[in-house]
Amino acid sequence: MLGINYIKFDSMNYVIHYKNGKIKKEGRGLSFFYFSPNSSIVSIPVPSNDFQFVFNETTKDYQEVTLQGQITYKIENPKQIAETLDFTVNKKKQYLKNDYEKIQQRIINEAQTASASIIQRLHLKEALRQLDEIEKEIFTSVQKSKTVEMLGLEVLSVNILGVSPNPEMARALEAQTRESLQKEADQAVYERRNFAVEQERIIKESELNTEIAVEEKQKQIVEKKMETDVVKQENEQKLKEMKMTSSISLEEQKKALIDIQVTNEKKEADVKEYVLNANLKPYKELDWKTLMAISNNGNDPSNNIALAFRELAENADKIGNLNISPELLDAIVRSKS
């Protein structure tokens, strides 16, 4: 009514109210009445916003790749961007121009310039693998670009979702990768078999070393046994020699004892012989008849009779007949019994 209107904004909009070309009020989430003929209202959205991008670039080895990603940003300085882009709204809070879309386009331009500079320095395989490096470099380049600083923007993050080659190259890379993986698998099989062979060799070598060690131990045992047998034989020989020496000494002692005994017995026999000869010497010159008489002392008549018969026998050639009475024989027999 009469050009006076009421407008209200939420807290995520930075509002600038111009009256007659001068700022009357500004701030976030304002609500006020204004006179439309001499007023102009600028509404700058300040929440963070993100958008996706797709770039087609060429690598250092002249291979086309598609770079997909997402950028998140927000308006850090609303007054600064209001001086560059038009965010004027009508009473229905509708933008009179589409300058808001220019923000994304300008950020995309900076990001594409940075990505082209990075991709052109990399070979295809490097570009497919170095996503983190590409992401960091694009983020740094966009954040420090003059366009972003001039618009008063803050780039919050740059995310690279993927780098992909064209379909033909992708199939070629898949085949190459598949072949490489097959080679790696074959190499793994070879290494596993080689490891098994090596382990078997180590086991056999260990077994041989064990056998050698056992043989060496057995050899040492045999040598030790031989040494023990030699020592034992030497000890036995020494013991035999000691026994023999002891026996010889004993025999020599026995011999000496026997010699002494023989000498003593001989001396004793000589003494006995001397005594006997001394005792018999007086009888050597006597007649046997006298000796018989002396030994009998005339006490045994039978001995006298025997002597008488002996004399008769010695003089048998001189005797013609000899008569012996029965009484005499009977007397002789009785005396003997």
Coordinates of C-alpha atoms in Angstrom, one line a residue:
M1 CA 0.0 0.0 0.0
L2 CA 1.4 3.3 -1.2
G3 CA 4.7 1.4 -1.9
I4 CA 5.4 0.4 1.7
N5 CA 6.2 -3.3 2.0
Y6 CA 7.3 -5.7 4.8
I7 CA 10.0 -8.3 4.2
K8 CA 11.5 -10.9 6.5
F9 CA 14.6 -13.2 6.0
D10 CA 15.9 -16.2 7.9
S11 CA 19.2 -16.4 9.6
M12 CA 21.0 -18.0 6.7
N13 CA 20.7 -14.9 4.6
Y14 CA 22.8 -11.8 4.9
V15 CA 20.6 -8.9 4.0
I16 CA 21.6 -5.4 2.9
H17 CA 19.0 -2.7 2.7
Y18 CA 19.9 0.2 0.3
K19 CA 17.9 3.4 0.5
N20 CA 18.6 6.0 -2.1
G21 CA 21.8 4.2 -3.0
K22 CA 23.1 4.1 0.6
I23 CA 23.1 1.2 3.1
K24 CA 20.4 1.8 5.6
K25 CA 20.8 -1.6 7.4
E26 CA 22.5 -4.9 7.0
G27 CA 22.8 -8.2 8.8
R28 CA 21.6 -11.7 9.0
G29 CA 18.0 -12.7 9.5
L30 CA 16.6 -9.1 9.2
S31 CA 12.9 -8.2 9.0
F32 CA 11.7 -4.6 8.2
F33 CA 9.4 -2.3 6.4
Y34 CA 10.7 -0.4 3.4
F35 CA 9.5 2.0 0.8
S36 CA 9.9 0.2 -2.5
P37 CA 10.4 3.2 -4.9
N38 CA 13.7 4.3 -3.2
S39 CA 14.8 0.9 -1.7
S40 CA 16.8 -2.0 -3.0
I41 CA 17.3 -5.2 -1.0
V42 CA 20.2 -7.6 -1.4
S43 CA 20.0 -11.1 0.0
I44 CA 23.2 -13.2 0.1
P45 CA 22.8 -16.8 1.1
V46 CA 25.7 -17.7 3.6
P47 CA 25.2 -21.5 4.2
S48 CA 27.7 -23.9 2.7
N49 CA 26.9 -25.3 -0.7
D50 CA 28.4 -28.0 -2.8
F51 CA 28.3 -29.1 -6.4
Q52 CA 29.7 -31.8 -8.6
F53 CA 31.9 -31.5 -11.6
V54 CA 33.1 -33.7 -14.5
F55 CA 36.3 -32.7 -16.4
N56 CA 37.8 -34.4 -19.5
E57 CA 41.5 -34.0 -19.5
T58 CA 44.5 -35.4 -21.4
T59 CA 47.5 -37.1 -19.6
K60 CA 51.1 -36.7 -20.4
D61 CA 51.1 -39.8 -22.6
Y62 CA 48.1 -38.3 -24.5
Q63 CA 45.4 -40.5 -23.0
E64 CA 41.9 -39.0 -22.2
V65 CA 40.6 -39.4 -18.7
T66 CA 37.4 -38.3 -17.0
L67 CA 37.8 -36.5 -13.7
Q68 CA 34.8 -36.6 -11.3
G69 CA 34.6 -34.7 -8.1
Q70 CA 32.8 -32.4 -5.7
I71 CA 33.5 -29.0 -4.3
T72 CA 32.1 -27.5 -1.1
Y73 CA 32.2 -23.8 -0.5
K74 CA 30.5 -20.9 1.4
I75 CA 30.3 -17.1 1.1
E76 CA 32.8 -15.8 3.7
N77 CA 32.4 -12.1 3.0
P78 CA 28.9 -11.2 1.8
K79 CA 29.5 -7.5 1.3
Q80 CA 32.5 -8.3 -0.9
I81 CA 30.6 -10.6 -3.2
A82 CA 27.7 -8.2 -3.3
E83 CA 30.0 -5.6 -4.9
T84 CA 30.8 -8.1 -7.7
L85 CA 27.6 -10.0 -8.3
D86 CA 24.0 -8.9 -8.2
F87 CA 21.9 -10.6 -5.4
T88 CA 19.0 -8.1 -5.5
V89 CA 15.6 -9.6 -4.6
N90 CA 12.0 -8.4 -5.1
K91 CA 9.4 -8.2 -2.4
K92 CA 8.8 -12.0 -2.9
K93 CA 12.5 -12.6 -2.2
Q94 CA 13.1 -13.7 -5.7
Y95 CA 16.4 -12.9 -7.4
L96 CA 16.2 -10.4 -10.2
K97 CA 19.3 -12.0 -11.9
N98 CA 20.9 -15.5 -11.9
D99 CA 24.3 -14.3 -10.7
Y100 CA 24.2 -16.9 -7.9
E101 CA 24.9 -19.5 -10.5
K102 CA 28.0 -17.6 -11.6
I103 CA 29.7 -18.5 -8.3
Q104 CA 29.7 -22.2 -9.2
Q105 CA 30.9 -21.6 -12.7
R106 CA 33.8 -19.5 -11.7
I107 CA 34.9 -22.0 -9.1
I108 CA 34.5 -24.8 -11.7
N109 CA 36.7 -22.8 -14.0
E110 CA 39.4 -22.5 -11.4
A111 CA 39.2 -26.2 -10.5
Q112 CA 39.4 -27.2 -14.2
T113 CA 42.4 -25.0 -14.7
A114 CA 44.1 -26.7 -11.7
S115 CA 43.1 -30.2 -12.8
A116 CA 44.3 -29.7 -16.3
S117 CA 47.7 -28.5 -15.0
I118 CA 48.0 -31.6 -12.8
I119 CA 46.8 -34.2 -15.2
Q120 CA 49.0 -33.0 -18.0
R121 CA 52.1 -33.7 -15.8
L122 CA 51.0 -37.3 -15.1
H123 CA 51.0 -40.5 -17.1
L124 CA 47.8 -42.4 -17.4
K125 CA 48.6 -45.0 -14.7
E126 CA 49.9 -42.2 -12.4
A127 CA 46.7 -40.2 -12.9
L128 CA 44.6 -43.3 -12.0
R129 CA 46.5 -44.0 -8.8
Q130 CA 47.4 -40.6 -7.4
L131 CA 43.9 -39.4 -6.5
D132 CA 44.9 -38.0 -3.1
E133 CA 47.7 -35.9 -4.7
I134 CA 45.4 -34.6 -7.4
E135 CA 42.7 -33.7 -4.8
K136 CA 45.2 -31.9 -2.5
E137 CA 46.7 -29.9 -5.4
I138 CA 43.3 -28.8 -6.8
F139 CA 42.1 -27.8 -3.3
T140 CA 45.2 -25.7 -2.7
S141 CA 45.0 -24.1 -6.2
V142 CA 41.3 -23.2 -6.0
Q143 CA 41.6 -22.0 -2.4
K144 CA 44.4 -19.6 -3.3
S145 CA 43.0 -18.4 -6.6
K146 CA 42.4 -14.7 -7.1
T147 CA 38.8 -15.3 -8.3
V148 CA 37.8 -17.0 -5.0
E149 CA 39.5 -14.3 -3.0
M150 CA 37.9 -11.5 -5.0
L151 CA 34.4 -13.0 -4.5
G152 CA 35.0 -13.4 -0.8
L153 CA 34.5 -17.2 -0.9
E154 CA 35.9 -19.9 1.2
V155 CA 36.5 -23.3 -0.4
L156 CA 35.8 -25.9 2.3
S157 CA 36.8 -29.1 0.5
V158 CA 37.6 -30.6 -2.8
N159 CA 36.8 -34.3 -3.2
I160 CA 38.0 -36.3 -6.2
L161 CA 35.5 -39.2 -6.7
G162 CA 37.4 -40.9 -9.5
V163 CA 39.6 -40.7 -12.5
S164 CA 38.6 -43.0 -15.3
P165 CA 40.0 -43.6 -18.8
N166 CA 37.9 -44.1 -21.9
P167 CA 36.3 -47.5 -22.4
E168 CA 38.8 -48.8 -24.9
M169 CA 41.7 -47.8 -22.7
A170 CA 39.9 -49.2 -19.6
R171 CA 39.6 -52.6 -21.3
A172 CA 43.2 -52.5 -22.3
L173 CA 44.2 -51.6 -18.8
E174 CA 42.0 -54.3 -17.4
A175 CA 43.7 -56.8 -19.8
Q176 CA 47.1 -55.5 -18.8
T177 CA 46.2 -55.6 -15.2
R178 CA 44.8 -59.0 -15.5
E179 CA 47.9 -60.2 -17.2
S180 CA 50.0 -58.5 -14.6
L181 CA 48.0 -60.1 -11.8
Q182 CA 48.3 -63.5 -13.6
K183 CA 52.1 -63.0 -13.7
E184 CA 52.1 -62.0 -10.1
A185 CA 50.0 -65.1 -9.3
D186 CA 52.4 -67.3 -11.3
Q187 CA 55.3 -65.6 -9.6
A188 CA 53.6 -66.3 -6.3
V189 CA 53.2 -69.9 -7.2
Y190 CA 56.8 -70.1 -8.4
E191 CA 58.0 -68.4 -5.2
R192 CA 55.8 -70.8 -3.1
R193 CA 57.2 -73.8 -5.0
N194 CA 60.7 -72.4 -4.8
F195 CA 60.2 -71.8 -1.1
A196 CA 58.9 -75.3 -0.7
V197 CA 62.0 -76.7 -2.6
E198 CA 64.2 -74.5 -0.5
Q199 CA 62.6 -75.7 2.7
E200 CA 62.9 -79.3 1.5
R201 CA 66.6 -78.6 0.7
I202 CA 67.1 -77.1 4.1
I203 CA 65.4 -80.1 5.8
K204 CA 67.5 -82.6 3.8
E205 CA 70.6 -80.6 4.5
S206 CA 69.6 -80.5 8.2
E207 CA 69.0 -84.3 8.1
L208 CA 72.4 -84.8 6.4
N209 CA 74.0 -82.6 9.0
T210 CA 72.3 -84.6 11.7
E211 CA 73.5 -87.9 10.2
I212 CA 77.0 -86.4 9.9
A213 CA 76.8 -85.3 13.5
V214 CA 75.5 -88.7 14.6
E215 CA 78.3 -90.5 12.6
E216 CA 80.8 -88.1 14.1
K217 CA 79.5 -88.9 17.6
Q218 CA 79.5 -92.6 16.9
K219 CA 83.1 -92.2 15.7
Q220 CA 84.0 -90.4 18.8
I221 CA 82.2 -93.1 20.8
V222 CA 84.2 -95.8 19.0
E223 CA 87.4 -94.0 19.4
K224 CA 86.6 -93.4 23.1
K225 CA 85.8 -97.0 23.5
M226 CA 89.0 -98.0 21.8
E227 CA 90.9 -95.7 24.1
T228 CA 89.1 -97.2 27.0
D229 CA 89.8 -100.7 25.8
V230 CA 93.5 -99.8 25.3
V231 CA 93.7 -98.3 28.8
K232 CA 91.8 -101.4 30.1
Q233 CA 94.2 -103.7 28.4
E234 CA 97.2 -101.7 29.6
N235 CA 95.8 -101.8 33.1
E236 CA 95.2 -105.6 32.7
Q237 CA 98.7 -106.0 31.4
K238 CA 100.1 -104.0 34.2
L239 CA 98.1 -106.0 36.6
K240 CA 99.3 -109.3 35.1
E241 CA 102.9 -108.0 35.2
M242 CA 102.4 -107.0 38.8
K243 CA 100.9 -110.5 39.6
M244 CA 103.8 -112.1 37.7
T245 CA 106.3 -110.0 39.4
S246 CA 104.7 -110.8 42.7
S247 CA 104.6 -114.5 41.8
I248 CA 108.3 -114.4 40.7
S249 CA 109.2 -112.7 43.9
L250 CA 107.2 -115.3 45.9
E251 CA 108.8 -118.2 43.9
E252 CA 112.2 -116.7 44.5
Q253 CA 111.4 -116.4 48.2
K254 CA 110.1 -120.1 48.1
K255 CA 113.3 -121.1 46.3
A256 CA 115.4 -119.3 48.8
L257 CA 113.4 -121.0 51.6
I258 CA 113.8 -124.4 49.9
D259 CA 117.4 -123.8 49.5
I260 CA 117.7 -122.9 53.1
Q261 CA 115.6 -126.0 54.1
V262 CA 117.7 -128.3 51.8
T263 CA 120.8 -126.8 53.3
N264 CA 119.5 -127.3 56.8
E265 CA 118.3 -130.8 56.1
K266 CA 121.6 -131.7 54.4
K267 CA 123.4 -130.3 57.4
E268 CA 121.0 -132.2 59.7
A269 CA 121.6 -135.4 57.6
D270 CA 125.3 -134.9 57.8
V271 CA 125.0 -134.5 61.5
K272 CA 122.9 -137.7 61.8
E273 CA 125.4 -139.5 59.5
Y274 CA 128.2 -138.4 61.6
V275 CA 126.5 -139.4 64.8
L276 CA 125.5 -142.8 63.2
N277 CA 129.0 -143.4 61.9
A278 CA 130.4 -142.4 65.3
N279 CA 128.0 -144.8 67.0
L280 CA 128.6 -147.7 64.5
K281 CA 132.3 -147.3 64.3
P282 CA 133.0 -149.5 67.3
Y283 CA 130.9 -152.3 65.7
K284 CA 132.5 -152.3 62.3
E285 CA 135.3 -154.6 63.3
L286 CA 133.1 -157.0 65.3
D287 CA 132.0 -160.3 63.9
W288 CA 128.3 -160.6 63.2
K289 CA 128.0 -163.4 65.5
T290 CA 129.3 -161.3 68.3
L291 CA 126.9 -158.6 67.3
M292 CA 124.0 -161.0 67.4
A293 CA 125.1 -162.2 70.8
I294 CA 125.5 -158.7 72.0
S295 CA 122.1 -157.6 70.7
N296 CA 120.3 -160.6 72.1
N297 CA 122.3 -160.6 75.4
G298 CA 121.6 -164.4 75.6
N299 CA 118.1 -163.8 76.7
D300 CA 116.3 -165.4 73.7
P301 CA 116.9 -169.1 73.2
S302 CA 115.2 -169.1 69.9
N303 CA 117.7 -166.6 68.5
N304 CA 120.5 -168.9 69.7
I305 CA 118.8 -171.8 68.0
A306 CA 118.5 -169.8 64.8
L307 CA 122.2 -168.9 65.0
A308 CA 122.9 -172.5 65.5
F309 CA 120.9 -173.6 62.5
R310 CA 122.7 -170.8 60.4
E311 CA 126.1 -172.2 61.3
L312 CA 124.8 -175.6 60.4
A313 CA 123.6 -174.3 57.1
E314 CA 127.0 -172.7 56.4
N315 CA 128.7 -176.0 57.2
A316 CA 126.1 -178.2 55.5
D317 CA 128.8 -179.8 53.3
K318 CA 130.5 -181.1 56.3
I319 CA 127.4 -182.5 57.9
G320 CA 126.2 -185.9 56.9
N321 CA 122.9 -186.3 58.7
L322 CA 121.0 -183.9 60.9
N323 CA 118.3 -185.2 63.2
I324 CA 115.9 -182.7 64.8
S325 CA 113.6 -183.9 67.4
P326 CA 109.9 -183.0 67.4
E327 CA 110.2 -181.5 70.8
L328 CA 112.8 -179.0 69.6
L329 CA 110.6 -177.9 66.7
D330 CA 107.6 -177.6 69.0
A331 CA 109.6 -175.5 71.4
I332 CA 110.8 -173.3 68.5
V333 CA 107.2 -172.8 67.2
R334 CA 105.9 -172.0 70.6
S335 CA 108.5 -169.5 71.3
K336 CA 107.6 -167.6 68.0
S337 CA 103.9 -167.7 68.7

